[in-house]
XYZ file of N, CA, C and O in Angstrom:
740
model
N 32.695 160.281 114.707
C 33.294 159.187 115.459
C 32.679 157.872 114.993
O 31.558 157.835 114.485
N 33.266 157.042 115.134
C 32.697 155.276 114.292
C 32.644 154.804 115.743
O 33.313 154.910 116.771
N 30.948 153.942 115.102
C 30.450 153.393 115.816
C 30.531 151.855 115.508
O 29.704 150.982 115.772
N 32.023 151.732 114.735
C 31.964 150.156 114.812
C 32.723 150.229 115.912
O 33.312 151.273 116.191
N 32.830 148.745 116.938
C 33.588 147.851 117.456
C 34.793 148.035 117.737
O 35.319 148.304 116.657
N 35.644 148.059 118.614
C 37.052 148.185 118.529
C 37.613 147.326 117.909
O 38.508 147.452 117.073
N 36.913 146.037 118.440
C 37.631 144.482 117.784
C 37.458 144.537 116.632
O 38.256 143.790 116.066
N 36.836 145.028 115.978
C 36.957 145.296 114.004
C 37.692 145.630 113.607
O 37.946 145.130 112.512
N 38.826 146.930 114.217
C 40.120 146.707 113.619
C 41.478 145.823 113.873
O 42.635 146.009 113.496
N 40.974 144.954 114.536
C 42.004 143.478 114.953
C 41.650 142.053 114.147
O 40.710 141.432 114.645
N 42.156 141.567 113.196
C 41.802 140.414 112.496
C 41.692 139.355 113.271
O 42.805 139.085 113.721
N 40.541 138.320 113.799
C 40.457 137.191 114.521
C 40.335 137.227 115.877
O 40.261 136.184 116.527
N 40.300 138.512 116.476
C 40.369 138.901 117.693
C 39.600 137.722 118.524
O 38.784 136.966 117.996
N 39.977 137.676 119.899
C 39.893 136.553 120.567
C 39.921 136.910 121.888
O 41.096 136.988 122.244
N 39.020 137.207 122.937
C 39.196 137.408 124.447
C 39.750 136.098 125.119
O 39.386 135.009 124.676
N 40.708 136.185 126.281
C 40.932 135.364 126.934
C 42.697 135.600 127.390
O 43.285 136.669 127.226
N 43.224 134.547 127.885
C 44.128 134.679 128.651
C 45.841 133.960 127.941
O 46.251 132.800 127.968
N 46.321 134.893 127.516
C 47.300 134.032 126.469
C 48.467 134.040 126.896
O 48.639 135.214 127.226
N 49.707 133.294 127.178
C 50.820 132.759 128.010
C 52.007 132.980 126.833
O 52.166 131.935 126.201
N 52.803 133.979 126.421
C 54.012 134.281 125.698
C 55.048 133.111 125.603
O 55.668 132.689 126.579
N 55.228 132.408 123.743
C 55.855 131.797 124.038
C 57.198 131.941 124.386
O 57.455 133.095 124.042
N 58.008 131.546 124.771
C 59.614 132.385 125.125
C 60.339 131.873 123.989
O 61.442 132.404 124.121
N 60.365 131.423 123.335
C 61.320 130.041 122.760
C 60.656 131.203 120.781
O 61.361 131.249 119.774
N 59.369 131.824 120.907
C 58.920 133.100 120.096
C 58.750 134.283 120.077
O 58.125 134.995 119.292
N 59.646 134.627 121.472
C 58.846 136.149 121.573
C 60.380 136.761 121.539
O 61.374 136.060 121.728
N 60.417 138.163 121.271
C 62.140 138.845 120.786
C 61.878 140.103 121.644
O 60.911 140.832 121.422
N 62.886 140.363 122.760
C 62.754 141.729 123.261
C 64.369 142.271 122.981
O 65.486 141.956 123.393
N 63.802 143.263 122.043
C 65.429 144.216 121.250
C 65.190 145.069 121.184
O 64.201 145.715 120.837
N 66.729 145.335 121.756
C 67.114 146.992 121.513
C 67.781 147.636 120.739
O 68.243 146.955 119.823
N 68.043 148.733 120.720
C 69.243 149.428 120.174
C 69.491 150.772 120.017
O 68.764 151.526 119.371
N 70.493 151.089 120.587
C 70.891 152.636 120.497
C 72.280 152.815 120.312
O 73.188 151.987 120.383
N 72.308 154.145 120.040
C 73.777 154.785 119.669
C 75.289 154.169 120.255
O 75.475 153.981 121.457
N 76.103 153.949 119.434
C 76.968 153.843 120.224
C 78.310 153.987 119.902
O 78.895 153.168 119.193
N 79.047 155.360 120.561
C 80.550 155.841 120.625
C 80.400 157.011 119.326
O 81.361 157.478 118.714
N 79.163 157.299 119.116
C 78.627 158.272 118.858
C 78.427 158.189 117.161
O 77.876 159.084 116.521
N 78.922 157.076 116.624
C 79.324 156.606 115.241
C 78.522 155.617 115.104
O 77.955 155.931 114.057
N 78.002 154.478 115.483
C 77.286 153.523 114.840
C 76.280 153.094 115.944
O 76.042 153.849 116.887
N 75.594 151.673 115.800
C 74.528 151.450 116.444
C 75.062 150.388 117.127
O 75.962 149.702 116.644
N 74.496 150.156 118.417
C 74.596 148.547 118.984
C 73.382 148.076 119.367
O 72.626 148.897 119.887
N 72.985 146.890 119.232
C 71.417 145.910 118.551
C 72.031 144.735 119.948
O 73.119 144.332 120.360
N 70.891 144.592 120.213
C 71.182 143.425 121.275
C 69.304 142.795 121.643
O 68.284 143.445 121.417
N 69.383 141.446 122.220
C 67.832 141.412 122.602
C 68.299 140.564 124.441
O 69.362 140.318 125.011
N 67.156 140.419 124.708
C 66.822 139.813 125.930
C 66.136 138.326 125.613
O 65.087 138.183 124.985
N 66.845 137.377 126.110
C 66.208 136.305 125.402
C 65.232 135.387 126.730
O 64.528 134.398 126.526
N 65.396 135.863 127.652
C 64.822 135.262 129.055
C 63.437 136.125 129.207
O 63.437 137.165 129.866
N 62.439 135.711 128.660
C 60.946 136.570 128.824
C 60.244 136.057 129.561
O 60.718 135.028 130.042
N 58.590 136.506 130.119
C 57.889 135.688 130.355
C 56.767 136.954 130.718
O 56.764 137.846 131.565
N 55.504 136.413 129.257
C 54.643 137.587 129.535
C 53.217 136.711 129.561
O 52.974 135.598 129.094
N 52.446 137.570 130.225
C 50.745 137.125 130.672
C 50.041 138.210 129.624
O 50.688 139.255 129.562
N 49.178 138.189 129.016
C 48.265 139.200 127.882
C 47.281 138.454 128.519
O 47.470 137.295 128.888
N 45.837 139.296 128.724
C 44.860 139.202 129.097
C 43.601 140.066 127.813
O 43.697 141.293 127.818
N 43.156 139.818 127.399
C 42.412 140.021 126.350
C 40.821 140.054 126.993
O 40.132 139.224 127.586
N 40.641 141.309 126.600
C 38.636 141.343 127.354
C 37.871 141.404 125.979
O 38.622 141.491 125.007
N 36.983 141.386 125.801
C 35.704 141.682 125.048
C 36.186 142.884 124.576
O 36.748 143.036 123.492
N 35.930 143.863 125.520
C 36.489 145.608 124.905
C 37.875 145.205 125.049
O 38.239 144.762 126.138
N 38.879 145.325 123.868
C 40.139 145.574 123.791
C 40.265 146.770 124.602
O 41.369 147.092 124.164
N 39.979 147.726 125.487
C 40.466 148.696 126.233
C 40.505 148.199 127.738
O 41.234 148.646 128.623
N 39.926 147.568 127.803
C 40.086 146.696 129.526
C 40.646 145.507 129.218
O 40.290 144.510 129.847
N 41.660 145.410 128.149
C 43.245 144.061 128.490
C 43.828 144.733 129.225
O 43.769 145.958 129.336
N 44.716 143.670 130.048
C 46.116 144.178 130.166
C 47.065 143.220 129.887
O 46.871 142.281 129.115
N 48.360 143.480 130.652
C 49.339 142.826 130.078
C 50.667 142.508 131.110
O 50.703 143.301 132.051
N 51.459 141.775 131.107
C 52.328 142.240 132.542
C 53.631 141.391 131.748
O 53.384 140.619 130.821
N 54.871 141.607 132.177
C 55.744 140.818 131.745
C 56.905 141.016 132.547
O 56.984 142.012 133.265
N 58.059 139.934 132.482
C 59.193 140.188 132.915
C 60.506 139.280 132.562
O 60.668 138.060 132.530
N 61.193 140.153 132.365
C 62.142 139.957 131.419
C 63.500 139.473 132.448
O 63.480 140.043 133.539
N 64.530 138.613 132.261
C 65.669 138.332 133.015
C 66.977 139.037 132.423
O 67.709 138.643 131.515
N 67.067 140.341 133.304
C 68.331 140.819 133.009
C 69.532 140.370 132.043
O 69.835 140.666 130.887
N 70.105 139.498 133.052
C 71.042 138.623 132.444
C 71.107 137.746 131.048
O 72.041 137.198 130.462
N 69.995 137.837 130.834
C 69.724 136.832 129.204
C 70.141 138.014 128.363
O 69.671 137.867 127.235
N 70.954 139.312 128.485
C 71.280 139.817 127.115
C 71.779 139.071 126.444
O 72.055 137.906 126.732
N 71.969 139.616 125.459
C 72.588 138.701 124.339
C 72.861 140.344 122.754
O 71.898 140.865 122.191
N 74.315 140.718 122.473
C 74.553 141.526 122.108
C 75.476 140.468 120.816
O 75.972 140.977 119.811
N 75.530 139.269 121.065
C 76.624 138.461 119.892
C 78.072 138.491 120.651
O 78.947 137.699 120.303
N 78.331 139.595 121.879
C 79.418 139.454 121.906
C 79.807 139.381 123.687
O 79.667 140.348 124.436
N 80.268 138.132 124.082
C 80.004 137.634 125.667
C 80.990 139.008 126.263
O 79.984 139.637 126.593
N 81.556 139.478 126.457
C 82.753 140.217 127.084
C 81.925 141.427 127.350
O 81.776 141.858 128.493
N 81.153 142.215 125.845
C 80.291 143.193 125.971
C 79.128 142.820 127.177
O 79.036 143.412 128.252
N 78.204 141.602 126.686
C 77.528 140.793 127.646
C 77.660 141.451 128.528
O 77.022 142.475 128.773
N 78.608 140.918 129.223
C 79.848 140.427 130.796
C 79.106 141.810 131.351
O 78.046 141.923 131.965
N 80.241 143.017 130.822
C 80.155 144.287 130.810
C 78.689 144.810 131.412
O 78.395 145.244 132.525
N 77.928 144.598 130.262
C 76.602 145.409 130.257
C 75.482 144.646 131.202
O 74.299 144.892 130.967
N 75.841 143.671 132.330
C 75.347 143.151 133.258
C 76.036 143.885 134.676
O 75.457 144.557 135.530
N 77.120 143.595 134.612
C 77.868 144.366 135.644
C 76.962 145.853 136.386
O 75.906 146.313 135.952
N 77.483 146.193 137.178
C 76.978 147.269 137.708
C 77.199 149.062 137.086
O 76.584 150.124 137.180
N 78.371 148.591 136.485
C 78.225 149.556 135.080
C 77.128 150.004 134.251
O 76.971 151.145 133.815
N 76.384 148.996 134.074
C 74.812 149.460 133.491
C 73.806 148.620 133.992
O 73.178 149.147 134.910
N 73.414 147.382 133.665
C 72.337 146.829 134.437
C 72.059 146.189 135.990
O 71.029 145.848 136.571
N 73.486 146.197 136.365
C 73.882 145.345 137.502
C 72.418 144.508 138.319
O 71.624 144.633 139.251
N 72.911 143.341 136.825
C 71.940 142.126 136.855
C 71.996 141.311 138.314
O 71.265 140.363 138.601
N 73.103 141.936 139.233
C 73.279 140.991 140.215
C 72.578 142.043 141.103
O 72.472 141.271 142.056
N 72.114 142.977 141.480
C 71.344 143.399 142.274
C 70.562 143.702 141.973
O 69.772 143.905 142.894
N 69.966 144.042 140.439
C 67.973 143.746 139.715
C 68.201 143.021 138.784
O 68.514 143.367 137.645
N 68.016 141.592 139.337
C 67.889 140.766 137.948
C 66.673 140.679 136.945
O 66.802 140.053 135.893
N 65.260 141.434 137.342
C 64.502 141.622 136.197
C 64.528 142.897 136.004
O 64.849 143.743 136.838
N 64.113 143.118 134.638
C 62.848 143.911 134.701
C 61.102 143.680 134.358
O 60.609 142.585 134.089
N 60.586 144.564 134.415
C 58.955 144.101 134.670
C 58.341 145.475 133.810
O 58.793 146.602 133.610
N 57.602 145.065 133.578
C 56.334 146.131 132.676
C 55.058 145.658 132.942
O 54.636 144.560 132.578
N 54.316 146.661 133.711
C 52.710 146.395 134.272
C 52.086 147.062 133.137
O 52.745 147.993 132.675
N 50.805 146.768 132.496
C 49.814 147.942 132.069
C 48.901 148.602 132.834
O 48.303 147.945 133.686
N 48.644 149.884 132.696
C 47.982 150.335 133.602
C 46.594 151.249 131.966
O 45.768 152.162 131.991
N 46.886 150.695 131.332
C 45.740 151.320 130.278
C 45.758 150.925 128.679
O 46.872 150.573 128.292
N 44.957 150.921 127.913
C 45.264 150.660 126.667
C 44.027 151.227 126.354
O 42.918 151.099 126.874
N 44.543 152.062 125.138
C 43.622 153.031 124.147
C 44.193 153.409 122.852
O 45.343 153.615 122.464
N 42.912 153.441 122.242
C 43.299 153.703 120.201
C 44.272 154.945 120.350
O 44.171 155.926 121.087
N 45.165 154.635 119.501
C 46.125 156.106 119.181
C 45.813 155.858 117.663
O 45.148 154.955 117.155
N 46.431 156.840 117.116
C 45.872 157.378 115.453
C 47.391 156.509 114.250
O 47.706 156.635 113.067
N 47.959 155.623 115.509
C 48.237 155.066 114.526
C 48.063 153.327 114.755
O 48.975 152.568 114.427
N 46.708 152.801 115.388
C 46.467 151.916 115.902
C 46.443 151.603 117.657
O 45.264 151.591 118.011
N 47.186 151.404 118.590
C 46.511 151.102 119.652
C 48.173 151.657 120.606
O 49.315 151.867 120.196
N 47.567 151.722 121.922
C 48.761 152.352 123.117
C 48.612 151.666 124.091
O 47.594 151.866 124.755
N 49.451 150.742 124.472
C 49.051 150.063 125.570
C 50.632 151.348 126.953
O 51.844 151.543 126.868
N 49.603 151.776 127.883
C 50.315 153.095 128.768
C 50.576 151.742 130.033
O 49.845 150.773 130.238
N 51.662 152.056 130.616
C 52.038 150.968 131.562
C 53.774 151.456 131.973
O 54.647 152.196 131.518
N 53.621 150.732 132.847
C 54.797 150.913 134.007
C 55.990 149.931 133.880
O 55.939 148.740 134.187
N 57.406 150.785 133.237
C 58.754 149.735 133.270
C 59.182 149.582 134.551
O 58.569 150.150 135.454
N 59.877 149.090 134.717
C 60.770 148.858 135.850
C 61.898 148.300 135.677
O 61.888 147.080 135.511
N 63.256 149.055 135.665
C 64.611 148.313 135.202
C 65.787 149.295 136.264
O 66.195 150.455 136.308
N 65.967 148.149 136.938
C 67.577 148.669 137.800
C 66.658 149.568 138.787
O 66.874 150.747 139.068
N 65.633 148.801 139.234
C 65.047 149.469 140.494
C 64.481 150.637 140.473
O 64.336 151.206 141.555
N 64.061 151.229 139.358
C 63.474 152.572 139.053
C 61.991 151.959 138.117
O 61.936 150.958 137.403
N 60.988 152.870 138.405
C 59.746 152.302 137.932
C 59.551 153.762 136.988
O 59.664 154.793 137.652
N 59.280 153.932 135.555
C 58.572 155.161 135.140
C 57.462 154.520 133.834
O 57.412 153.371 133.394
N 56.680 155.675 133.459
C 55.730 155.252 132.911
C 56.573 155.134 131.449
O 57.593 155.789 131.238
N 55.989 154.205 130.486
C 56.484 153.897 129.547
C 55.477 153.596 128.646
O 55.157 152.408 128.696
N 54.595 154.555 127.478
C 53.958 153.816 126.357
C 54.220 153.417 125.763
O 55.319 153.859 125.430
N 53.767 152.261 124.907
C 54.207 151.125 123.958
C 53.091 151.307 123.270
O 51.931 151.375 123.676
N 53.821 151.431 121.457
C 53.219 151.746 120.752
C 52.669 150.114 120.064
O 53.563 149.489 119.494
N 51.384 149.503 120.105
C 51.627 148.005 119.810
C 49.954 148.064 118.203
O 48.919 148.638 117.865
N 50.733 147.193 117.925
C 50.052 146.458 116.521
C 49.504 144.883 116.791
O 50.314 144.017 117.121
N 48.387 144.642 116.663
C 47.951 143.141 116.924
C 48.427 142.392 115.642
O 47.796 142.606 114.607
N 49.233 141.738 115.624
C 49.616 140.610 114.275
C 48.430 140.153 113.603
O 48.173 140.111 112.400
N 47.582 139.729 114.873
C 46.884 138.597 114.407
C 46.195 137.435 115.209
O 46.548 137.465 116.388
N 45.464 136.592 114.969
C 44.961 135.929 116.323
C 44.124 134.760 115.382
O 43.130 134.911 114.671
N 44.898 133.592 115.659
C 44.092 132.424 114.743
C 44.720 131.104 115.238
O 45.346 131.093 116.298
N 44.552 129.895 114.427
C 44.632 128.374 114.762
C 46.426 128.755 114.802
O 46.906 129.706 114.185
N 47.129 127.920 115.547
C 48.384 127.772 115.638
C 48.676 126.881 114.980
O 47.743 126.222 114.520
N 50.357 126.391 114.583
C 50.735 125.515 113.237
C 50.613 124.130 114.421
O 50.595 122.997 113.938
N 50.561 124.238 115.426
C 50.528 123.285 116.638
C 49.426 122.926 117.002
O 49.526 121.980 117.784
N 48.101 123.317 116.754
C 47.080 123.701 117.290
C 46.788 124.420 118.045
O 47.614 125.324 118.168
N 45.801 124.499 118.789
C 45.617 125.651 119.983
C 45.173 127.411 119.253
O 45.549 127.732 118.126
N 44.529 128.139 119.954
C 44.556 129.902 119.437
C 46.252 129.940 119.820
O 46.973 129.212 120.503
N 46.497 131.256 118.958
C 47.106 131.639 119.184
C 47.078 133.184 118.611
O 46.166 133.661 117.936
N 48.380 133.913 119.066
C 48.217 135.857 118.971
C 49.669 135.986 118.721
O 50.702 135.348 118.925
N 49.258 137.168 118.153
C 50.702 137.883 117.720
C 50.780 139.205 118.088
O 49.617 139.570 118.258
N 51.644 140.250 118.333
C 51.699 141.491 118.886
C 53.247 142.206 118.493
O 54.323 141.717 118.838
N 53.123 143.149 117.898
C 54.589 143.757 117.849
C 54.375 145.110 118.524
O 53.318 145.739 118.475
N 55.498 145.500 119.167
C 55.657 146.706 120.090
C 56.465 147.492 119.823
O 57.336 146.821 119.270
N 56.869 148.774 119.844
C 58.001 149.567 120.096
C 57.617 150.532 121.290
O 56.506 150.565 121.817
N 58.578 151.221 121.595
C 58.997 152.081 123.005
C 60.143 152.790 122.653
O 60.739 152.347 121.671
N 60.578 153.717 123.166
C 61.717 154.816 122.950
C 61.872 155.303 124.461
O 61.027 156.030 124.983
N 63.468 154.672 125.395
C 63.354 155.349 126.654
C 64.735 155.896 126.612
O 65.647 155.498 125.888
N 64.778 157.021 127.627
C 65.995 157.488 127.841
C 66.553 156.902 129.106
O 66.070 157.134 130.214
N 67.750 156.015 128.853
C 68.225 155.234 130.072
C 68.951 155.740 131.112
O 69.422 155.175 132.099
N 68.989 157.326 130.621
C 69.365 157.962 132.427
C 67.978 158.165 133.201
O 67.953 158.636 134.338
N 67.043 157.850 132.636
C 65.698 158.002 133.909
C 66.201 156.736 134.353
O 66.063 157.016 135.543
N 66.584 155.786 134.377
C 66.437 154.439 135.151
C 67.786 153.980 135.692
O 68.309 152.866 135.738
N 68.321 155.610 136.226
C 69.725 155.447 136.421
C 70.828 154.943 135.842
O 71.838 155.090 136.529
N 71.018 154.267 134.563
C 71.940 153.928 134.023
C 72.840 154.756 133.157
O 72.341 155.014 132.062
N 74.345 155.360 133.422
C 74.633 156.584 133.011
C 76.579 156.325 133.416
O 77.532 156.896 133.946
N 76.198 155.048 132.707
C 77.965 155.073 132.783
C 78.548 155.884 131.177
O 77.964 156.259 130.160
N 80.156 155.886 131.693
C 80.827 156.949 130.884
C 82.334 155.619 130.630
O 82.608 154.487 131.029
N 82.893 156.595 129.801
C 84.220 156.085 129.261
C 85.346 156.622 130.603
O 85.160 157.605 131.321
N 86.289 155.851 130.654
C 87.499 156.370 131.722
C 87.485 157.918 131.416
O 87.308 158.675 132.371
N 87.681 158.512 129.986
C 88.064 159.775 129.609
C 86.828 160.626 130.005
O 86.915 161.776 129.574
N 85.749 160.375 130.680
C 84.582 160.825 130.817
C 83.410 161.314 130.072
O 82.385 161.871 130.465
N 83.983 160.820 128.395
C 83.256 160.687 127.963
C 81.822 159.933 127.619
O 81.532 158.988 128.352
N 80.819 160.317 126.455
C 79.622 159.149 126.149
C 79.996 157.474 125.884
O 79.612 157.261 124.734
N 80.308 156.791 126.187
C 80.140 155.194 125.946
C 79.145 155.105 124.907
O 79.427 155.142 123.709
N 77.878 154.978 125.410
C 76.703 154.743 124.434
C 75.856 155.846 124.582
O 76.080 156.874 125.221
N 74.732 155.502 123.849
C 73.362 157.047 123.606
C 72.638 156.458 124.876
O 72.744 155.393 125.484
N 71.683 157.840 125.066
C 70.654 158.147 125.972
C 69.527 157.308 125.522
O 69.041 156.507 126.320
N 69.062 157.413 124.320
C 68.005 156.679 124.079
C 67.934 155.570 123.548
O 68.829 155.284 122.753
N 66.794 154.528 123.822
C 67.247 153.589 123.619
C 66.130 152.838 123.100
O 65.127 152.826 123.814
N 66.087 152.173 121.944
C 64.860 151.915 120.816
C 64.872 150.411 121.362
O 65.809 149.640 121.571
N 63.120 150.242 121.558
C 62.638 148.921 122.124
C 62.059 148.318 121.017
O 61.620 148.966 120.067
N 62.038 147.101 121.096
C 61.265 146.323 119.560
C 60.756 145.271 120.296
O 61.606 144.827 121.068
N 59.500 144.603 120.359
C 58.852 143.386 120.875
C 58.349 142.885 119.970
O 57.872 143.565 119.061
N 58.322 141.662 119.973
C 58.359 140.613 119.008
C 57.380 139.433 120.023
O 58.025 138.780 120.843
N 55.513 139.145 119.916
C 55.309 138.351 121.140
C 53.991 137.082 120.396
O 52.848 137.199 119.953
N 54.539 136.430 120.510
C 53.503 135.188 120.008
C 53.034 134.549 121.376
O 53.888 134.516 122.262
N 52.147 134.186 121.576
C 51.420 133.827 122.390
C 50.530 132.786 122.465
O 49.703 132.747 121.553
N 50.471 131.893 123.342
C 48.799 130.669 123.529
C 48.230 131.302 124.024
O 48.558 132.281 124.695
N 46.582 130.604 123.655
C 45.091 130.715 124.730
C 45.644 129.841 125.235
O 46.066 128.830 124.673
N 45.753 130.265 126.976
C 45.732 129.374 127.818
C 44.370 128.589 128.697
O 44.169 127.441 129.095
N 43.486 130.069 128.749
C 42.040 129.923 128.776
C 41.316 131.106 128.557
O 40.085 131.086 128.562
């Protein structure tokens, strides 16, 4: 077992409290759809807190995302995939992701934590990579973080069908985070 540092495998690492910029950070998805091709969409309404300790295993992280900011390229789909058909943004307009742990996995780091979308809470690991952590082109620290996740969107009740009762879209559904961040303090 190595007895270096955790923070040795993070370039520039930096404890403290860093504020997601929204206007930089990308939350995308994409899964199957009509059983033939893919549909790619992101969430453009974010807003995440990263907390950074000394031991990278006591951060956490919390975020929440505004339903309604999908964004698929195509407003009608939009329309659709807000409706109560799948996200019904008008009765959970966020969702939220708590951490409840972060530890080395063998292919860099796991931050274990709690989704919450359309009123259902399940555990969700996120597989995350530190970018990086240095002077910003603005000044100020700044951090970088990329994520993925893989959920199946009938745990979170969402499980609409075609009139013919067929699949609409896939079960699973590929997460991509994209999160730049300030030291705020």
């Amino acid at each position: 077992m190595s007895t270096a540092p955790a923070t040795a495998a993070i370039p520039g690492y930096l404890a403290g409290t860093w504020r997601a910029d929204p206007d930089r950070c990308e939350v995308a998805f994409s899964l199957r759809y009509l059983t033939f091709g893919t549909a790619r969409g992101r969430f453009t309404g974010c807003d995440a807190t990263i907390v950074t300790r000394e031991e990278p295993r006591a951060s956490a992280v919390t975020a929440t995302v505004d339903v309604a900011s999908i964004d698929t390229g195509n407003e009608k789909r939009d329309k659709h995939l807000r409706s109560a058909d799948y996200l019904d943004a008008e009765n959970h307009p966020t969702m939220s992701y708590r951490s409840t742990g972060i530890r080395r996995s063998a292919d860099g780091w796991t931050v274990d934590g709690e989704l919450t979308l359309h009123g259902v809470t399940r555990q969700v690991p996120l597989a995350v990579e530190p970018d990086g952590f240095g002077p910003g082109p603005s000044g100020g620290q700044q951090a970088g973080f990329t994520a993925t996740a893989r959920i199946d969107r009938r745990d979170f009740g969402i499980t609409a069908r075609t009139d013919g009762g067929g699949v609409l879209v896939g079960n699973k559904v590929s997460i991509r985070l994209l999160v730049r961040a300030a030291l705020v303090r």
